[in-house]
Backbone as a printed PyTorch tensor [residue, N CA C, xyz], in Angstrom:
tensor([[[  2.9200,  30.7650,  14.4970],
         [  2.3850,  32.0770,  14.2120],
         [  1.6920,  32.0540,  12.8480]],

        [[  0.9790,  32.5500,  12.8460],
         [ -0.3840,  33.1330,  11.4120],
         [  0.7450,  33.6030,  10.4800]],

        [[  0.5180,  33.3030,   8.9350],
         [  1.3670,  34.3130,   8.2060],
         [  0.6490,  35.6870,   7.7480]],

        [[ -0.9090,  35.3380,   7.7410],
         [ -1.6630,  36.8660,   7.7260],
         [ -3.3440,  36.3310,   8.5860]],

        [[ -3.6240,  37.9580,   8.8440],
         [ -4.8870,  37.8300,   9.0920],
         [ -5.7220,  39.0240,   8.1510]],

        [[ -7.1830,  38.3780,   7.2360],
         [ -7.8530,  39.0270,   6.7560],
         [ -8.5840,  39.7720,   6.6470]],

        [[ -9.3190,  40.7740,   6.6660],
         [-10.2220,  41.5070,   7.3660],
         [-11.3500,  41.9470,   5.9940]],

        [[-12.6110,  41.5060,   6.2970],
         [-13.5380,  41.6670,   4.7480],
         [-13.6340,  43.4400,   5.0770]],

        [[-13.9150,  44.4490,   4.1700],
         [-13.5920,  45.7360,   4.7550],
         [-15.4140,  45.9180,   4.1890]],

        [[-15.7780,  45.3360,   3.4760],
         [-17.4080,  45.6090,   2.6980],
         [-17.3490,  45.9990,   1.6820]],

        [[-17.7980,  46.2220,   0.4950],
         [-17.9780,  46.6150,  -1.2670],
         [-17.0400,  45.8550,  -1.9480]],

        [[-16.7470,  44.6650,  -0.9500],
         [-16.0150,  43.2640,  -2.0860],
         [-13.9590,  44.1770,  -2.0630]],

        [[-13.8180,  44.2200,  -0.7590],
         [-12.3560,  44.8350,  -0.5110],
         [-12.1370,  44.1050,   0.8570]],

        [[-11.0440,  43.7440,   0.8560],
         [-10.2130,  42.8660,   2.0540],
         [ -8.6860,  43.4740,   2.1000]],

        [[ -8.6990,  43.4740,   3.3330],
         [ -7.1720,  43.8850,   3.7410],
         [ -6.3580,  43.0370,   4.5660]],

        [[ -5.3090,  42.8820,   3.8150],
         [ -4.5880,  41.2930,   4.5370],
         [ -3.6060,  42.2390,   4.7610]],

        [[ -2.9130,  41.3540,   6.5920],
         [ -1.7600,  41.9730,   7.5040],
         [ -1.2720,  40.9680,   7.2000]],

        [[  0.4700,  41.1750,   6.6190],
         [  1.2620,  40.1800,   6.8180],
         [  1.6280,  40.4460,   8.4300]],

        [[  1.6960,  39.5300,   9.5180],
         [  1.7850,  39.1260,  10.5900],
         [  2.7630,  39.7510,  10.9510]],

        [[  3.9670,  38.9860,  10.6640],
         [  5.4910,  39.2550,  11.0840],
         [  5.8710,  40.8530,  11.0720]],

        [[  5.3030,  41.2400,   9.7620],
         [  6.0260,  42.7160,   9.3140],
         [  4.7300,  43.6050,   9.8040]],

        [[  3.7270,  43.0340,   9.2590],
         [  2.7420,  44.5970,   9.7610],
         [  2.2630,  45.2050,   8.1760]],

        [[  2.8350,  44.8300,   7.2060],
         [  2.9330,  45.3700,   6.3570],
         [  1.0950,  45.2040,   5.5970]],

        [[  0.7010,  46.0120,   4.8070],
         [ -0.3740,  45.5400,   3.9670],
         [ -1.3180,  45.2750,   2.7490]],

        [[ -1.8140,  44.6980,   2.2940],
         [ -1.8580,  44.3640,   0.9330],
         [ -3.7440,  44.6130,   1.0400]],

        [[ -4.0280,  45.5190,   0.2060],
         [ -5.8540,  45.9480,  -0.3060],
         [ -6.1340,  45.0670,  -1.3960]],

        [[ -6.9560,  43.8990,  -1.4550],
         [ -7.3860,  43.5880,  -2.6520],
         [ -9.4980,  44.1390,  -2.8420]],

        [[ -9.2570,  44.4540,  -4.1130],
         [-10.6320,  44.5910,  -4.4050],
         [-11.3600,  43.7630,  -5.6750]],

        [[-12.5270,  43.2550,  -5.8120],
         [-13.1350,  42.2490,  -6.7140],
         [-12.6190,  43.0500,  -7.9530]],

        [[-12.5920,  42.4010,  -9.2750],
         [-12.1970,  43.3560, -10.4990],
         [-13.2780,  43.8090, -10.9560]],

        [[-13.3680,  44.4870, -11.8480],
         [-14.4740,  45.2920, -12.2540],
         [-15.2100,  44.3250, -13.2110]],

        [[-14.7550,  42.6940, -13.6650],
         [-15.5240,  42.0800, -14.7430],
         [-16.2340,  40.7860, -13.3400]],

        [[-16.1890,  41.0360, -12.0840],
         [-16.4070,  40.5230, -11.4580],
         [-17.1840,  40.9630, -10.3000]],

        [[-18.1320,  42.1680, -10.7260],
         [-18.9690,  42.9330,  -9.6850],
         [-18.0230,  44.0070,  -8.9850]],

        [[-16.5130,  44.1710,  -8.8730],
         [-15.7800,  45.3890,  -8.1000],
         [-15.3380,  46.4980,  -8.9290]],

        [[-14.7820,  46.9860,  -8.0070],
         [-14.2670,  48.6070,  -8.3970],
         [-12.9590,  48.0340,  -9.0720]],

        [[-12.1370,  47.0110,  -8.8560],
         [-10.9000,  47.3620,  -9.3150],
         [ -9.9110,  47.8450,  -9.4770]],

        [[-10.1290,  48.4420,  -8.2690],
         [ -9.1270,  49.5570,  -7.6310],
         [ -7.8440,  49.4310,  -7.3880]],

        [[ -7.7710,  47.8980,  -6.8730],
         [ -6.6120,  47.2470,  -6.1140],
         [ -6.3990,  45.9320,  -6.7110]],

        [[ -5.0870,  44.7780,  -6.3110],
         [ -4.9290,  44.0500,  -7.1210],
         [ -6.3690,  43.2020,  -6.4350]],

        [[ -6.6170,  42.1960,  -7.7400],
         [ -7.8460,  41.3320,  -7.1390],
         [ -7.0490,  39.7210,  -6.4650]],

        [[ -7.2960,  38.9660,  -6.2830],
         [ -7.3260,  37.8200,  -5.3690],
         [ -6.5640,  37.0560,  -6.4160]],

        [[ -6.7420,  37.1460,  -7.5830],
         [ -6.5410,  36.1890,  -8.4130],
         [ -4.9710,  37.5360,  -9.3930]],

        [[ -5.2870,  38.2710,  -9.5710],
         [ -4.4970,  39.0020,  -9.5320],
         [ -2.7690,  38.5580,  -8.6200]],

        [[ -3.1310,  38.9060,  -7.5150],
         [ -2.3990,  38.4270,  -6.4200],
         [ -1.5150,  36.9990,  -6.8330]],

        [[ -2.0850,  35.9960,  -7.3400],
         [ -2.2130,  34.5630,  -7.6560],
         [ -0.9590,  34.3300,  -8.6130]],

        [[ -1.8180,  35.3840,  -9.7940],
         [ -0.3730,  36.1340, -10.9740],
         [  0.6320,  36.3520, -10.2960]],

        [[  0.7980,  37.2610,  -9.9980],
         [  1.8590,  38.2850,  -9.6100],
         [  2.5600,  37.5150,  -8.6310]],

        [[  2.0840,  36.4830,  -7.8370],
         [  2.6800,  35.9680,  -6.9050],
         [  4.1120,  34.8410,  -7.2170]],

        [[  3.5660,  34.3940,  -8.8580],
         [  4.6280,  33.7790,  -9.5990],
         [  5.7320,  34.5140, -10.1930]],

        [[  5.4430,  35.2420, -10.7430],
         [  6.7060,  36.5540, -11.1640],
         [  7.3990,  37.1910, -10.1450]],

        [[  6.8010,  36.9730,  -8.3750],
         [  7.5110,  37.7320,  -7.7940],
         [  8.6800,  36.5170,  -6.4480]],

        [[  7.8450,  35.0850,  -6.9620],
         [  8.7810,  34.0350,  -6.7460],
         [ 10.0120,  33.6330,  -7.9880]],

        [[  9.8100,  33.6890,  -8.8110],
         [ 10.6750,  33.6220, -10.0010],
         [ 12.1100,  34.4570,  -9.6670]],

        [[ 11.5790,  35.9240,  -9.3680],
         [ 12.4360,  36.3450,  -9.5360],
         [ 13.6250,  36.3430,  -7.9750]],

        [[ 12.7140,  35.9840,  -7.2390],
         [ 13.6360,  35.7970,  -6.1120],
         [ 14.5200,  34.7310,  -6.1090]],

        [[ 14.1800,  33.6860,  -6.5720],
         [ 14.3110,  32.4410,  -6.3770],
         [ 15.8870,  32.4730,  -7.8150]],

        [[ 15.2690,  33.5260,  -9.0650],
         [ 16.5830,  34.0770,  -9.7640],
         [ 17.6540,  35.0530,  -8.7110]],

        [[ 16.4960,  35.6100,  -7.9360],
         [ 17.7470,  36.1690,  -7.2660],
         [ 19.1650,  35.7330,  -6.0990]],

        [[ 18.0230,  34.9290,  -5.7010],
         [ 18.9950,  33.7590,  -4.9690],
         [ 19.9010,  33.1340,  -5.7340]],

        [[ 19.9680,  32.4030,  -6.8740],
         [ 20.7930,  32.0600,  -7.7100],
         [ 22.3290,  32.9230,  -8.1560]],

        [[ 21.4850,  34.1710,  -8.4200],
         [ 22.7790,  35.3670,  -8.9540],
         [ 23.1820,  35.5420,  -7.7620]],

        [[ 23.0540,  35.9740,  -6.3650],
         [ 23.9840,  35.8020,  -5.0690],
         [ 24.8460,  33.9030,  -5.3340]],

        [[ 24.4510,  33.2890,  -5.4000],
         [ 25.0960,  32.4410,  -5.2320],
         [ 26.1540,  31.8530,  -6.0450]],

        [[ 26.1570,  32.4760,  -7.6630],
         [ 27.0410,  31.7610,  -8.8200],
         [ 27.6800,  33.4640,  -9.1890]],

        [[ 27.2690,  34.6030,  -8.3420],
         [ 28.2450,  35.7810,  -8.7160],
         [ 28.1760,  36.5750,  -9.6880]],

        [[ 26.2750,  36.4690, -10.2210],
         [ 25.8200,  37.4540, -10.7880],
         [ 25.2090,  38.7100, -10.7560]],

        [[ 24.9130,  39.4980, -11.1500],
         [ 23.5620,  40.5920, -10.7840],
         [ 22.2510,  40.5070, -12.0100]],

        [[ 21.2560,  40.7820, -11.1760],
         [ 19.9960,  40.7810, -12.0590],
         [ 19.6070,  42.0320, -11.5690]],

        [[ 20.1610,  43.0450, -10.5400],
         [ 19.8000,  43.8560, -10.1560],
         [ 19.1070,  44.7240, -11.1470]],

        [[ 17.6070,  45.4150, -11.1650],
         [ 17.0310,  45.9890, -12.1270],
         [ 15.8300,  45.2500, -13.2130]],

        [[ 16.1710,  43.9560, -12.9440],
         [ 15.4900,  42.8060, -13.6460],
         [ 13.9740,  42.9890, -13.3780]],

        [[ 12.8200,  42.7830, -14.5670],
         [ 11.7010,  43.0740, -14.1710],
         [ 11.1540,  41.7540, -14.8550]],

        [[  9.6610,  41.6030, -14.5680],
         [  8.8340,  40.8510, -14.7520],
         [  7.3950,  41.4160, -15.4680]],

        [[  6.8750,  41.2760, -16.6700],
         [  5.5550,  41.7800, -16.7610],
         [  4.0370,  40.6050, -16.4410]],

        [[  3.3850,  40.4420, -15.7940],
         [  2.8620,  39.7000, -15.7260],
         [  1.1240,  39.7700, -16.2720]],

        [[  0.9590,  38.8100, -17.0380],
         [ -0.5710,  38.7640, -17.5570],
         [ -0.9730,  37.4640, -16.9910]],

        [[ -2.4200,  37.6680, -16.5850],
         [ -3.1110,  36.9000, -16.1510],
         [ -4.4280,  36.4190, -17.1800]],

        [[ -4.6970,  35.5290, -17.3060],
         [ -5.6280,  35.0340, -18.0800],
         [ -6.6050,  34.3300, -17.5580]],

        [[ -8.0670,  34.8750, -17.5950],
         [ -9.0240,  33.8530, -17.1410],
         [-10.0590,  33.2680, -17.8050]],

        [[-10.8520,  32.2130, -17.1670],
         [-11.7300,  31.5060, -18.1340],
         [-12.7140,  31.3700, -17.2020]],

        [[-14.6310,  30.7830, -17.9050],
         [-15.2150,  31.1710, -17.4060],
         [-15.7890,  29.5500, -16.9380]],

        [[-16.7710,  29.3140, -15.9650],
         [-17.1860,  27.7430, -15.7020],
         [-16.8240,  26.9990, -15.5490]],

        [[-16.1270,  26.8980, -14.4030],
         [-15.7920,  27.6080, -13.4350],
         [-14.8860,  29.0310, -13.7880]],

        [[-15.1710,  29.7330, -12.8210],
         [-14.2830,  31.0960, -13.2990],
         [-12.9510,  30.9830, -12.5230]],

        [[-11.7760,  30.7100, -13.2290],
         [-10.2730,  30.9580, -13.0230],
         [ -9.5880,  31.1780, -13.5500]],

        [[ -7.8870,  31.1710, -12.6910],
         [ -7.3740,  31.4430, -13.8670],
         [ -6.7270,  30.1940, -14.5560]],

        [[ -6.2280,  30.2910, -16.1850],
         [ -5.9540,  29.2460, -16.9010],
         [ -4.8180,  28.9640, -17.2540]],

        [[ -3.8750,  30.5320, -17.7510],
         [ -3.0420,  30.9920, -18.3430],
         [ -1.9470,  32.0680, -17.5810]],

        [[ -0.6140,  32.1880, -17.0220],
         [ -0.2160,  33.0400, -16.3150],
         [  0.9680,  33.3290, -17.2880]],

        [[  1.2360,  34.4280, -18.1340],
         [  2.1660,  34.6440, -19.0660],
         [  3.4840,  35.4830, -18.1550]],

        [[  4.1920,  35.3030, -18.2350],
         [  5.6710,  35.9830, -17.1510],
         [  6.1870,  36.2830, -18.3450]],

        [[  6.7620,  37.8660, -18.9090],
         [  8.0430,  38.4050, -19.6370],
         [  9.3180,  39.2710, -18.5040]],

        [[ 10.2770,  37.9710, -18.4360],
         [ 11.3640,  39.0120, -18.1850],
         [ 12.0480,  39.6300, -19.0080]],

        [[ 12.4170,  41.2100, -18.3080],
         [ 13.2030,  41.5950, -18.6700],
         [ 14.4470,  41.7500, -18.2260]],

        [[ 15.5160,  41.1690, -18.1630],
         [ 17.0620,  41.4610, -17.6940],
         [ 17.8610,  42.7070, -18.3410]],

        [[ 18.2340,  43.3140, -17.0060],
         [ 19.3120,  44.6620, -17.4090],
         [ 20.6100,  44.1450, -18.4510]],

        [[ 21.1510,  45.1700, -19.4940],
         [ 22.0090,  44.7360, -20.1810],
         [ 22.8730,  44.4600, -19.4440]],

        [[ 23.8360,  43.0240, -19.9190],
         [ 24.7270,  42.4650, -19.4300],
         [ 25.2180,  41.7360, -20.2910]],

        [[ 26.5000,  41.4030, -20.1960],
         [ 26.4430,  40.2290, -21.0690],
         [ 26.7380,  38.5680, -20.5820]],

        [[ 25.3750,  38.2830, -20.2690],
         [ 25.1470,  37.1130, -19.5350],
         [ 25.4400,  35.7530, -20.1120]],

        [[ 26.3900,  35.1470, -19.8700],
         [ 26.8430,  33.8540, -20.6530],
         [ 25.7530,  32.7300, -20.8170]],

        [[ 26.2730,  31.7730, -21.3990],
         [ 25.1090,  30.9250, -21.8440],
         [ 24.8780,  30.4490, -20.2270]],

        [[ 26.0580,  29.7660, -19.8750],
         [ 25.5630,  29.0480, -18.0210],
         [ 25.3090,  29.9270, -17.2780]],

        [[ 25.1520,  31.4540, -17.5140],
         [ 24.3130,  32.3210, -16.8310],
         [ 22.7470,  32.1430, -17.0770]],

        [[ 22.7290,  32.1540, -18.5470],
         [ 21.0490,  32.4680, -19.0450],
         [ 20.7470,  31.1330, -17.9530]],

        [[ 21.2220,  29.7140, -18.0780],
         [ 20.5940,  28.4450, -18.2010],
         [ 20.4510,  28.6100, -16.2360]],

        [[ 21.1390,  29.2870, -16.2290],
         [ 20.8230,  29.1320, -14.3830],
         [ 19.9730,  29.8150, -14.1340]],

        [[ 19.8430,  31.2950, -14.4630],
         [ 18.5430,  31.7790, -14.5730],
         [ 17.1460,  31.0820, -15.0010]],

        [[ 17.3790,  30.5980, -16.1860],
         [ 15.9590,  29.9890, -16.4130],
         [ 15.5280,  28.7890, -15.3730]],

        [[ 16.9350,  28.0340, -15.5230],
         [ 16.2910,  26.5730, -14.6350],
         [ 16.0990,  27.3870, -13.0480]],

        [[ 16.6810,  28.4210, -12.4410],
         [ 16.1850,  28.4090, -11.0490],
         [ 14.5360,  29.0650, -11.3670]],

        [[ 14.5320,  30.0870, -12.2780],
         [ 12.8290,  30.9980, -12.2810],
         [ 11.5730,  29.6860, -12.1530]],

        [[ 11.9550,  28.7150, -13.1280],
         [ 10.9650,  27.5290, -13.4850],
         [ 11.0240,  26.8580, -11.9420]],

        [[ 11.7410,  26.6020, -11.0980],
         [ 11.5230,  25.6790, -10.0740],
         [ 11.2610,  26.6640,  -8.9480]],

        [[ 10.7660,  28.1060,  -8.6310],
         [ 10.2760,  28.2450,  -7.5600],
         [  8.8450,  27.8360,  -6.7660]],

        [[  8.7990,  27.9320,  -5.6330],
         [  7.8170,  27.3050,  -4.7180],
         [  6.5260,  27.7200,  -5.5110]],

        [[  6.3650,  28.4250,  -5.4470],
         [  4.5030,  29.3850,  -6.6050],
         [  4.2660,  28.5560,  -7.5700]],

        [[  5.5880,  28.4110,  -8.5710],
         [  5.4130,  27.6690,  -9.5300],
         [  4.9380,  25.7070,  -9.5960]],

        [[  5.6320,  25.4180,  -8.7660],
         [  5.4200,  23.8610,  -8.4290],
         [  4.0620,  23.7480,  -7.3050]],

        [[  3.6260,  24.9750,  -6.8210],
         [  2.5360,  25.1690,  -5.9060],
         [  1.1280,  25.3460,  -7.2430]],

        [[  1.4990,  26.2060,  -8.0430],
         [  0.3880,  25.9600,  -9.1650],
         [ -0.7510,  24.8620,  -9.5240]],

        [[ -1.7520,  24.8500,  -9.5970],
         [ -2.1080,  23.5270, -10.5670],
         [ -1.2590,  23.3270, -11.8220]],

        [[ -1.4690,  21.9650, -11.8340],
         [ -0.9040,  21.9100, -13.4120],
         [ -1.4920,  22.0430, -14.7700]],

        [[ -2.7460,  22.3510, -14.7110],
         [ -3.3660,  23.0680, -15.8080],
         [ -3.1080,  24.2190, -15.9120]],

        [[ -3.0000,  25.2740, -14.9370],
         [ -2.2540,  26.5040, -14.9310],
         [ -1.4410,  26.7830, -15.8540]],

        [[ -1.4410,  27.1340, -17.0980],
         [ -0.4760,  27.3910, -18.2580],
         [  0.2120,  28.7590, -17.6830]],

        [[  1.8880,  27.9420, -17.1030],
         [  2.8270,  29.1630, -17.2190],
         [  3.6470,  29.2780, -18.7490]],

        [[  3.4530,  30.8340, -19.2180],
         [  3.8420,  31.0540, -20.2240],
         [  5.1080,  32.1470, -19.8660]],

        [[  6.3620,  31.4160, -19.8100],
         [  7.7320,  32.2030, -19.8060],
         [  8.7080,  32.9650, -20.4370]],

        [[  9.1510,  34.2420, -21.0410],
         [  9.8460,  34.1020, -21.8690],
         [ 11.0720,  35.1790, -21.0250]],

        [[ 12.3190,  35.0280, -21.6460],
         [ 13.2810,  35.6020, -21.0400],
         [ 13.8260,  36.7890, -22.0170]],

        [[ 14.2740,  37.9900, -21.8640],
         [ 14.6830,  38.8430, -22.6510],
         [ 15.8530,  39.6370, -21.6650]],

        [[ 16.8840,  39.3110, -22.6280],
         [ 18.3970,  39.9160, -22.0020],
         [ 18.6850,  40.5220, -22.7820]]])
């Protein structure tokens, strides 16, 4: 089975069906790139797609060693460069709900966020920039 199908909608906007669920995601070109900017852009998506493996991949961890991150956020900046135009730089700030998370808590957190699939899927010029705040 397909994991999505795309659909170009016209004025530089695409609407992707995740397959399974039905569910759907609007991206539009950014506004330093001929679009409206309305919606996340492609590369956008790209970002966000690492902060939102990180944190699963933390979340899987805290089910498994008997923590909560429940509430835990991610801010994500994207950075691009031009000639070729991509991105270069993907900065991730978590934030973790107060707790008082032991040191072999922090260290499981960090080492699982760094090894999810997005992340090792990256190029490796891709500068991930991580920082953790508990």
């Amino acid at each position: 089975m397909a994991t999505s199908k795309i659909t170009y909608n016209g004025g530089l906007r695409t609407t992707s069906v995740h397959e399974r669920s039905g569910n759907e995601i609007i991206t539009d070109a950014p506004v330093d790139n001929k679009g409206k900017g309305e919606a996340f852009s492609p590369t956008d998506l790209l970002a966000t797609s690492l902060g939102n493996c990180m944190l699963t991949i933390v979340g899987i961890a805290a089910n498994e060693h008997g923590f909560n991150i429940d509430g835990a956020t991610c801010e994500i900046t994207k950075i691009m460069a031009e000639n070729p135009r991509r991105v270069t730089e993907i900065v991730v700030n978590f934030q973790f709900p107060t707790n008082d998370y032991s040191d072999k808590v922090k260290t499981i957190i960090e080492r699982s966020a760094h090894t999810c699939p997005v992340a090792y899927s990256l190029h490796p010029d891709i500068v991930k920039t991580v920082s953790f705040n508990y």
